């Protein structure tokens, strides 16, 4: 890039398409599942046979409301569907049914981090188009209509994003949220999350936005970040040369990591939007919306701040444990079950989950809550460590897997069986220390003459003779007292 005479700021607005995980399509009864053989999910409605009529999928509407509530949107009690007219082979009706004038959700926002809140303009429901497959033969395109009519939510943000990194963060958070809410698998490889990225640049400090370019149909977070980086460099270069940025629609070439012009503004589509006469407006009552709100799970951000403030977990743990709903809910279950020991056990609970239970469950193809050990037992397990009965390393190395293999056992009995209970019994320790001191009188004398470093030697002897079961902290304390006490 040539040297810039001014610093520039990149401004980005996103149009994010989320494929909803309903069983059937948004206006038709055929399956909305991914991965069938081409054109298996093609009812006469999807194929736009004359005389067929669309009928709104109640679940798709409910999912839209869930996301709207989670993002603090206003739920529009009077929304409606419009026809967006254009001709393309993967669009059998010759129009897409979408919400133009009266979308289901208005406003709202997503908090990216403590300082950054991205405002949402609106969220609307629409149907997906089919898929055109361009194979080796340049004289033809193949059409798969399985995807035609799959429900989509389009999240349109205000131009509040300022960097490629924020775009990645935003998409990541939305993916986490739609999975959390159970409304989409958020699977980018299968096209469940696709974005149009609107990019402009302006000189830092300027109030007015620059002219934007829209980069269409990006199907990965990495590509979305790359498209923003490329576009902002391209536009800055243009401005630095004294040229203008054209308002245009661009495509993204993943191989080369560049964007290219698809159509300029004067060739922009006129979609001739009008209300779809086949679909009545969607009229909701506050009571219906409230019923959906009442069934919402606690949100990741709410749980994260609760883990932080109510249980005193470190921020990194709180974030990590609220990435996926099953993990977060199980964390909450353990924390709540620990009652007034919650703050003391919070960090050990987090460690146990992150380092042991979660990897174990992943390996066994289970959700964390499906591990065979009960919450009560996990708390007993942690109390064994907290009380110094079993060392943390012994618990993690041996007791953990033993408990997973004998999920009906009491952790303490298991520790006894494994012979890993630490000797914190003072009589036993006194005895051991006396033995060691008697066996090494010259070292005791040397210690008393100032060779304090010998403490390590004595500790080593004690650990060896107790076969690693002496509670190291207690043994060291007792040992020091005995050594210091001049005979
Ligand atoms: P249109 O009606 O042409 O689709 P919108 O005003 O609805 O345009 O905006 C579409 C998207 O473009 C929104 O996500 C919005 O935030 C974004 N956007 C609008 N203006 C700019 C700009 N100057 N720079 C970057 N993004 C922008
Ligand atoms: Mg638009």
Coordinates of C-alpha atoms and ligand atoms in Angstrom, one line a residue:
X1 CA 0.0 0.0 0.0
X2 CA 1.3 3.5 -0.8
X3 CA 2.1 5.7 2.2
X4 CA -1.1 7.5 3.4
X5 CA -1.4 11.2 3.9
X6 CA -4.2 10.6 6.4
X7 CA -5.1 7.9 8.8
X8 CA -8.3 6.2 7.7
X9 CA -11.1 4.5 9.6
X10 CA -13.0 1.5 8.2
X11 CA -16.7 1.4 8.6
X12 CA -18.6 -1.9 8.2
X13 CA -22.3 -2.9 8.3
X14 CA -23.3 -6.5 8.1
X15 CA -26.2 -8.4 6.6
X16 CA -26.0 -11.8 8.2
X17 CA -28.1 -14.7 7.0
X18 CA -28.8 -17.4 9.5
X19 CA -30.4 -20.6 8.3
X20 CA -33.0 -21.8 10.8
X21 CA -33.0 -25.4 12.0
X22 CA -36.7 -26.0 11.6
X23 CA -37.8 -29.5 10.4
X24 CA -39.7 -28.2 7.4
X25 CA -39.3 -25.2 5.1
X26 CA -40.7 -21.7 5.9
X27 CA -43.7 -21.9 3.6
X28 CA -43.8 -25.6 2.6
X29 CA -44.0 -29.0 4.2
X30 CA -40.8 -30.5 2.7
X31 CA -37.8 -31.2 4.8
X32 CA -35.4 -28.3 5.5
X33 CA -32.5 -30.6 6.4
X34 CA -29.1 -30.3 4.8
X35 CA -27.3 -33.1 3.0
X36 CA -30.0 -35.0 1.1
X37 CA -29.5 -36.1 -2.5
X38 CA -30.2 -33.2 -5.0
X39 CA -33.8 -32.3 -5.4
X40 CA -35.2 -34.7 -2.9
X41 CA -36.8 -32.0 -0.7
X42 CA -39.0 -30.5 -3.4
X43 CA -42.7 -30.3 -2.7
X44 CA -45.0 -28.8 -5.3
X45 CA -44.9 -25.6 -3.2
X46 CA -41.1 -25.4 -3.5
X47 CA -41.3 -26.1 -7.2
X48 CA -43.9 -23.2 -7.5
X49 CA -46.5 -25.3 -9.2
X50 CA -49.5 -23.2 -10.3
X51 CA -52.2 -23.0 -7.6
X52 CA -49.9 -23.9 -4.7
X53 CA -49.9 -21.5 -1.7
X54 CA -47.4 -20.7 0.9
X55 CA -48.2 -21.2 4.6
X56 CA -46.0 -19.8 7.3
X57 CA -44.0 -22.2 9.5
X58 CA -44.9 -21.3 13.1
X59 CA -41.6 -22.6 14.4
X60 CA -39.6 -20.3 12.1
X61 CA -41.6 -17.3 13.4
X62 CA -40.9 -18.4 17.0
X63 CA -37.2 -18.8 16.3
X64 CA -37.1 -15.3 14.9
X65 CA -38.8 -14.0 18.0
X66 CA -36.3 -15.8 20.2
X67 CA -33.3 -14.2 18.5
X68 CA -35.0 -10.8 18.6
X69 CA -35.6 -11.1 22.3
X70 CA -32.1 -12.3 22.9
X71 CA -30.7 -9.2 21.1
X72 CA -33.1 -6.8 22.8
X73 CA -35.0 -6.0 19.7
X74 CA -38.6 -4.8 19.6
X75 CA -40.8 -7.6 18.4
X76 CA -43.1 -6.2 15.7
X77 CA -46.6 -7.3 16.6
X78 CA -47.6 -6.5 13.0
X79 CA -45.1 -7.9 10.5
X80 CA -45.7 -8.9 6.9
X81 CA -44.2 -10.6 3.9
X82 CA -43.3 -9.1 0.6
X83 CA -42.3 -10.4 -2.8
X84 CA -38.8 -9.5 -4.0
X85 CA -38.9 -10.0 -7.7
X86 CA -36.0 -11.2 -9.8
X87 CA -35.3 -13.9 -12.3
X88 CA -32.8 -16.7 -11.5
X89 CA -32.8 -20.4 -12.3
X90 CA -32.6 -21.3 -8.6
X91 CA -35.8 -19.3 -7.8
X92 CA -38.7 -21.2 -9.2
X93 CA -41.4 -18.6 -8.3
X94 CA -39.5 -15.7 -9.9
X95 CA -39.6 -13.9 -6.6
X96 CA -38.3 -14.5 -3.1
X97 CA -40.7 -14.1 -0.2
X98 CA -39.1 -11.8 2.4
X99 CA -39.9 -9.1 4.8
X100 CA -39.2 -5.6 3.4
X101 CA -41.4 -2.9 5.0
X102 CA -42.5 -4.7 8.1
X103 CA -39.8 -7.0 9.5
X104 CA -40.4 -9.2 12.6
X105 CA -37.7 -7.6 14.8
X106 CA -36.6 -3.9 15.0
X107 CA -33.6 -2.4 16.7
X108 CA -31.6 -4.2 19.4
X109 CA -27.9 -4.6 19.7
X110 CA -25.1 -7.0 20.4
X111 CA -22.3 -6.3 23.0
X112 CA -19.0 -7.2 21.5
X113 CA -16.9 -6.3 24.5
X114 CA -17.0 -3.9 27.4
X115 CA -16.6 -0.9 25.1
X116 CA -18.2 -2.0 21.9
X117 CA -21.9 -2.3 21.2
X118 CA -23.1 -3.0 17.7
X119 CA -26.6 -1.7 17.0
X120 CA -28.9 -3.9 15.0
X121 CA -31.2 -2.1 12.4
X122 CA -33.7 -5.0 12.1
X123 CA -34.0 -8.7 11.7
X124 CA -36.3 -10.2 9.0
X125 CA -37.6 -13.6 8.0
X126 CA -37.2 -14.8 4.4
X127 CA -36.8 -17.9 2.3
X128 CA -33.5 -19.2 1.0
X129 CA -33.0 -19.8 -2.8
X130 CA -31.9 -23.1 -4.3
X131 CA -28.3 -23.8 -5.2
X132 CA -26.7 -23.5 -8.6
X133 CA -23.9 -25.9 -9.2
X134 CA -21.4 -24.9 -11.9
X135 CA -19.5 -28.0 -12.8
X136 CA -16.8 -28.7 -15.4
X137 CA -19.2 -28.4 -18.3
X138 CA -19.3 -24.7 -19.1
X139 CA -22.4 -25.1 -21.2
X140 CA -24.7 -25.9 -18.3
X141 CA -25.5 -25.2 -14.7
X142 CA -27.1 -27.7 -12.4
X143 CA -29.9 -26.7 -10.0
X144 CA -30.5 -28.3 -6.6
X145 CA -33.8 -27.0 -5.0
X146 CA -33.4 -28.7 -1.7
X147 CA -32.4 -25.3 -0.1
X148 CA -35.2 -23.4 -1.8
X149 CA -37.6 -22.3 0.9
X150 CA -35.4 -23.1 3.8
X151 CA -36.1 -20.4 6.5
X152 CA -33.5 -17.7 6.9
X153 CA -33.2 -14.8 9.3
X154 CA -31.4 -11.8 8.0
X155 CA -29.7 -9.7 10.7
X156 CA -29.0 -6.2 9.4
X157 CA -26.6 -4.1 11.5
X158 CA -26.0 -0.4 11.6
X159 CA -22.6 0.6 10.2
X160 CA -21.1 0.3 13.7
X161 CA -18.2 -2.2 13.1
X162 CA -14.8 -0.7 12.6
X163 CA -12.4 -3.6 11.8
X164 CA -12.1 -7.0 10.3
X165 CA -11.5 -8.4 13.8
X166 CA -14.8 -7.0 15.0
X167 CA -16.6 -8.6 12.0
X168 CA -15.1 -11.9 13.1
X169 CA -16.1 -11.3 16.7
X170 CA -19.6 -10.3 15.7
X171 CA -20.2 -13.4 13.6
X172 CA -18.7 -15.6 16.3
X173 CA -21.1 -14.2 18.9
X174 CA -24.1 -14.6 16.6
X175 CA -23.1 -18.2 15.9
X176 CA -22.7 -18.9 19.6
X177 CA -26.1 -17.2 20.3
X178 CA -28.1 -19.0 17.6
X179 CA -26.7 -22.3 18.8
X180 CA -27.4 -21.4 22.4
X181 CA -31.0 -20.6 21.5
X182 CA -31.4 -23.8 19.6
X183 CA -32.5 -22.1 16.4
X184 CA -29.7 -22.9 14.1
X185 CA -26.6 -25.2 14.0
X186 CA -24.6 -22.1 12.8
X187 CA -22.6 -24.5 10.7
X188 CA -20.7 -22.3 8.2
X189 CA -19.4 -25.2 6.1
X190 CA -23.0 -26.1 5.4
X191 CA -23.9 -22.5 4.7
X192 CA -26.0 -22.0 7.8
X193 CA -24.3 -18.6 8.4
X194 CA -23.6 -16.4 5.4
X195 CA -22.8 -12.7 5.2
X196 CA -22.9 -9.7 3.0
X197 CA -20.3 -7.2 4.1
X198 CA -20.8 -3.5 3.5
X199 CA -17.5 -1.6 3.7
X200 CA -16.5 2.1 3.4
X201 CA -13.6 4.1 4.6
X202 CA -13.3 7.7 5.8
X203 CA -10.6 9.9 7.1
X204 CA -10.2 9.5 10.9
X205 CA -12.2 12.1 12.7
X206 CA -14.7 12.7 9.9
X207 CA -18.4 12.4 10.7
X208 CA -19.9 11.5 7.4
X209 CA -19.7 8.0 6.1
X210 CA -17.8 7.3 2.9
X211 CA -19.3 5.6 -0.2
X212 CA -19.7 1.9 0.5
X213 CA -19.2 -1.3 -1.5
X214 CA -21.2 -4.4 -0.7
X215 CA -19.4 -7.7 -0.8
X216 CA -22.0 -10.4 -1.3
X217 CA -22.4 -14.0 -0.1
X218 CA -19.4 -14.7 2.0
X219 CA -19.6 -18.1 3.6
X220 CA -16.8 -18.1 6.2
X221 CA -15.6 -15.8 9.0
X222 CA -12.1 -15.9 7.6
X223 CA -13.3 -14.8 4.2
X224 CA -15.4 -12.0 5.8
X225 CA -12.4 -10.7 7.6
X226 CA -10.3 -11.0 4.4
X227 CA -12.9 -9.2 2.3
X228 CA -13.0 -6.3 4.8
X229 CA -9.2 -6.0 4.8
X230 CA -9.0 -6.1 1.0
X231 CA -11.9 -3.6 0.5
X232 CA -10.5 -1.1 3.0
X233 CA -7.1 -1.2 1.4
X234 CA -8.6 -0.9 -2.1
X235 CA -10.8 2.0 -1.1
X236 CA -8.0 3.9 0.7
X237 CA -5.8 3.5 -2.3
X238 CA -8.5 4.9 -4.6
X239 CA -9.0 7.9 -2.3
X240 CA -5.3 8.5 -2.0
X241 CA -5.0 8.6 -5.8
X242 CA -7.8 11.2 -5.8
X243 CA -10.4 8.7 -7.2
X244 CA -13.8 8.0 -5.9
X245 CA -15.2 4.8 -4.4
X246 CA -18.2 3.6 -6.5
X247 CA -21.3 2.3 -4.8
X248 CA -21.4 -1.2 -6.2
X249 CA -22.0 -4.8 -5.4
X250 CA -18.8 -6.9 -5.4
X251 CA -18.0 -10.6 -5.1
X252 CA -15.3 -12.3 -3.2
X253 CA -12.7 -14.7 -4.7
X254 CA -11.6 -17.0 -1.9
X255 CA -8.7 -18.4 -3.9
X256 CA -7.1 -15.0 -4.4
X257 CA -8.5 -13.3 -1.4
X258 CA -9.7 -10.3 -3.5
X259 CA -13.1 -8.7 -4.2
X260 CA -14.3 -7.9 -7.7
X261 CA -17.1 -5.8 -9.2
X262 CA -20.3 -7.7 -9.9
X263 CA -22.6 -4.8 -10.8
X264 CA -22.5 -1.0 -10.4
X265 CA -25.2 1.1 -9.0
X266 CA -26.8 2.0 -12.3
X267 CA -27.4 -1.7 -12.9
X268 CA -28.8 -2.2 -9.4
X269 CA -31.8 -4.5 -9.4
X270 CA -35.2 -3.0 -9.1
X271 CA -36.9 -5.7 -7.1
X272 CA -40.4 -4.3 -7.4
X273 CA -41.2 -5.2 -3.8
X274 CA -44.9 -5.5 -3.0
X275 CA -46.9 -7.2 -0.2
X276 CA -47.3 -10.9 -1.0
X277 CA -51.1 -11.4 -1.5
X278 CA -50.8 -15.1 -0.7
X279 CA -49.7 -14.5 2.9
X280 CA -51.8 -12.7 5.5
X281 CA -49.9 -10.3 7.7
X282 CA -48.5 -11.8 10.9
X283 CA -50.4 -10.5 13.8
X284 CA -49.1 -11.3 17.3
X285 CA -50.2 -10.4 20.8
X286 CA -48.0 -9.4 23.6
X287 CA -49.1 -12.5 25.4
X288 CA -47.8 -14.7 22.7
X289 CA -44.5 -12.9 22.7
X290 CA -44.3 -13.2 26.4
X291 CA -45.0 -16.9 26.3
X292 CA -41.9 -17.3 24.1
X293 CA -39.9 -15.0 26.3
X294 CA -40.9 -17.2 29.3
X295 CA -39.4 -20.2 27.7
X296 CA -36.1 -18.6 26.9
X297 CA -33.0 -20.1 28.5
X298 CA -30.7 -17.6 30.5
X299 CA -28.5 -15.9 27.9
X300 CA -24.7 -16.4 27.6
X301 CA -23.9 -12.8 28.6
X302 CA -26.2 -13.1 31.7
X303 CA -24.6 -16.3 32.8
X304 CA -21.1 -14.9 32.1
X305 CA -21.6 -11.9 34.3
X306 CA -23.2 -14.1 37.0
X307 CA -20.2 -16.4 37.0
X308 CA -18.0 -13.3 37.4
X309 CA -19.9 -11.4 40.0
X310 CA -21.9 -13.9 42.0
X311 CA -19.3 -16.7 42.1
X312 CA -16.0 -14.7 41.6
X313 CA -14.8 -16.8 38.6
X314 CA -11.9 -15.2 36.6
X315 CA -13.1 -13.5 33.4
X316 CA -11.3 -16.0 31.2
X317 CA -13.0 -19.0 32.9
X318 CA -16.4 -17.3 32.8
X319 CA -16.1 -16.6 29.1
X320 CA -14.8 -20.1 28.3
X321 CA -17.6 -21.8 30.3
X322 CA -20.4 -19.8 28.6
X323 CA -19.4 -20.6 25.0
X324 CA -21.9 -23.5 24.8
X325 CA -25.2 -23.7 26.6
X326 CA -24.8 -27.3 27.9
X327 CA -21.5 -26.5 29.5
X328 CA -22.7 -23.3 30.9
X329 CA -25.9 -24.9 32.4
X330 CA -23.8 -27.7 33.9
X331 CA -21.4 -25.2 35.4
X332 CA -24.4 -23.4 36.9
X333 CA -25.7 -26.7 38.3
X334 CA -22.5 -27.4 40.1
X335 CA -22.1 -23.9 41.4
X336 CA -25.6 -23.8 42.7
X337 CA -25.3 -27.3 44.3
X338 CA -22.3 -26.2 46.2
X339 CA -24.4 -23.7 48.2
X340 CA -22.4 -21.6 50.7
X341 CA -19.2 -23.3 49.5
X342 CA -19.8 -21.8 46.0
X343 CA -17.2 -19.0 46.1
X344 CA -14.6 -21.3 47.6
X345 CA -15.3 -24.1 45.1
X346 CA -15.9 -21.9 42.0
X347 CA -12.4 -22.0 40.7
X348 CA -11.9 -25.7 41.4
X349 CA -15.3 -26.4 39.7
X350 CA -14.1 -24.4 36.6
X351 CA -10.8 -26.2 36.5
X352 CA -12.5 -29.6 36.9
X353 CA -14.9 -28.8 34.1
X354 CA -12.4 -27.3 31.7
X355 CA -9.5 -29.6 32.3
X356 CA -11.2 -32.9 33.0
X357 CA -14.9 -33.3 32.5
X358 CA -15.2 -31.5 29.2
X359 CA -12.3 -33.3 27.5
X360 CA -13.5 -36.6 28.9
X361 CA -17.0 -36.0 27.6
X362 CA -15.8 -34.9 24.2
X363 CA -13.7 -38.0 23.9
X364 CA -16.8 -40.1 24.8
X365 CA -19.2 -38.2 22.5
X366 CA -21.3 -37.0 25.5
X367 CA -22.6 -33.6 26.6
X368 CA -20.9 -32.6 29.9
X369 CA -24.1 -33.1 31.8
X370 CA -24.2 -36.7 30.6
X371 CA -21.1 -37.7 32.5
X372 CA -21.9 -40.7 34.7
X373 CA -21.0 -39.0 38.1
X374 CA -23.6 -37.1 40.1
X375 CA -23.2 -33.4 41.0
X376 CA -23.0 -34.4 44.7
X377 CA -20.1 -36.7 44.0
X378 CA -18.2 -34.1 42.1
X379 CA -18.6 -31.8 45.0
X380 CA -17.3 -34.5 47.4
X381 CA -14.4 -35.0 44.9
X382 CA -13.6 -31.3 45.1
X383 CA -13.9 -31.2 48.9
X384 CA -11.4 -34.0 49.2
X385 CA -8.9 -31.8 47.5
X386 CA -9.9 -28.6 49.3
X387 CA -9.7 -30.4 52.6
X388 CA -6.2 -31.7 51.8
X389 CA -7.3 -35.3 51.9
X390 CA -6.2 -36.0 48.4
X391 CA -3.6 -33.9 46.5
X392 CA -4.9 -32.1 43.4
X393 CA -2.4 -34.0 41.2
X394 CA -3.5 -37.4 42.6
X395 CA -7.2 -36.4 42.2
X396 CA -6.7 -35.4 38.6
X397 CA -4.4 -38.3 37.7
X398 CA -6.0 -41.2 39.5
X399 CA -9.2 -40.4 41.3
X400 CA -10.9 -38.8 38.3
X401 CA -10.6 -41.7 36.0
X402 CA -11.4 -44.2 38.8
X403 CA -14.6 -42.3 39.6
X404 CA -15.6 -42.2 35.9
X405 CA -15.1 -46.0 35.8
X406 CA -16.9 -46.5 39.1
X407 CA -19.6 -43.8 39.0
X408 CA -21.5 -45.3 41.9
X409 CA -18.6 -45.1 44.3
X410 CA -18.2 -42.5 47.0
X411 CA -15.1 -40.5 46.0
X412 CA -13.6 -40.7 49.5
X413 CA -14.0 -44.5 49.6
X414 CA -12.4 -44.7 46.2
X415 CA -9.5 -42.6 47.4
X416 CA -9.0 -45.0 50.3
X417 CA -9.2 -47.9 47.9
X418 CA -6.6 -46.3 45.7
X419 CA -4.4 -45.6 48.7
X420 CA -4.0 -42.0 47.9
X421 CA -5.4 -40.4 51.0
X422 CA -2.8 -38.0 52.3
X423 CA -1.5 -38.4 55.8
X424 CA -2.5 -35.3 57.6
X425 CA -3.0 -37.3 60.8
X426 CA -0.7 -35.4 63.2
X427 CA 0.4 -38.5 65.1
X428 CA 1.5 -40.3 62.0
X429 CA 3.4 -37.3 60.8
X430 CA 5.0 -36.7 64.2
X431 CA 6.2 -40.2 64.2
X432 CA 7.6 -40.0 60.7
X433 CA 9.4 -36.7 61.4
X434 CA 10.9 -38.1 64.6
X435 CA 12.2 -41.1 62.7
X436 CA 13.8 -39.1 60.0
X437 CA 15.4 -36.7 62.5
X438 CA 16.8 -39.7 64.5
X439 CA 18.2 -41.2 61.3
X440 CA 20.1 -38.0 60.3
X441 CA 21.4 -36.4 63.5
X442 CA 24.3 -34.7 61.6
X443 CA 21.9 -33.0 59.1
X444 CA 19.7 -31.9 62.0
X445 CA 22.7 -30.3 63.6
X446 CA 23.7 -28.7 60.3
X447 CA 20.2 -27.3 59.9
X448 CA 20.3 -25.8 63.3
X449 CA 23.7 -24.2 62.5
X450 CA 22.1 -22.3 59.7
X451 CA 21.9 -24.7 56.7
X452 CA 18.2 -24.0 56.1
X453 CA 18.3 -25.5 52.6
X454 CA 18.3 -28.9 54.3
X455 CA 14.5 -28.5 54.8
X456 CA 14.1 -29.8 51.3
X457 CA 16.1 -32.9 52.1
X458 CA 14.0 -33.7 55.1
X459 CA 10.8 -33.2 53.2
X460 CA 12.0 -35.5 50.5
X461 CA 12.6 -38.2 53.1
X462 CA 9.2 -37.8 54.6
X463 CA 7.4 -37.9 51.3
X464 CA 9.4 -41.0 50.4
X465 CA 8.7 -42.8 53.6
X466 CA 5.0 -41.9 53.5
X467 CA 4.9 -43.1 49.9
X468 CA 3.8 -39.7 48.8
X469 CA 0.8 -39.6 51.1
X470 CA 2.0 -37.0 53.6
X471 CA 0.1 -33.8 53.2
X472 CA 3.1 -31.7 52.0
X473 CA 1.9 -28.4 53.5
X474 CA 1.2 -29.8 56.9
X475 CA 4.3 -32.0 57.0
X476 CA 6.5 -29.0 56.1
X477 CA 4.9 -26.9 58.9
X478 CA 5.4 -29.6 61.5
X479 CA 8.9 -30.3 60.3
X480 CA 10.0 -26.7 60.6
X481 CA 8.7 -26.5 64.1
X482 CA 10.5 -29.6 65.2
X483 CA 13.8 -28.6 63.5
X484 CA 13.8 -25.1 64.9
X485 CA 13.0 -26.3 68.4
X486 CA 16.5 -26.7 69.8
X487 CA 16.8 -29.9 71.8
Ligands
LIG1 P1 -29.8 -0.9 1.3 O1 -31.1 -0.4 1.5 O2 -29.2 -0.3 0.0 O3 -29.6 -2.4 1.4 P2 -29.1 -0.2 3.9 O4 -29.1 1.3 4.3 O5 -30.2 -1.0 4.3 O6 -28.9 -0.2 2.4 O7 -27.8 -0.8 4.5 C1 -27.4 -2.1 4.2 C2 -26.2 -2.4 5.1 O8 -25.2 -1.5 4.7 C3 -26.4 -2.2 6.5 O9 -25.8 -3.2 7.2 C4 -25.7 -0.9 6.8 O10 -25.2 -0.9 8.2 C5 -24.6 -0.9 5.8 N1 -24.1 0.4 5.5 C6 -24.9 1.5 5.1 N2 -24.1 2.5 4.8 C7 -22.8 2.2 5.0 C8 -21.5 2.8 4.9 N3 -21.4 4.0 4.5 N4 -20.4 2.0 5.2 C9 -20.5 0.8 5.6 N5 -21.7 0.1 5.7 C10 -22.8 0.8 5.4
LIG2 MG1 -29.6 -4.5 1.8

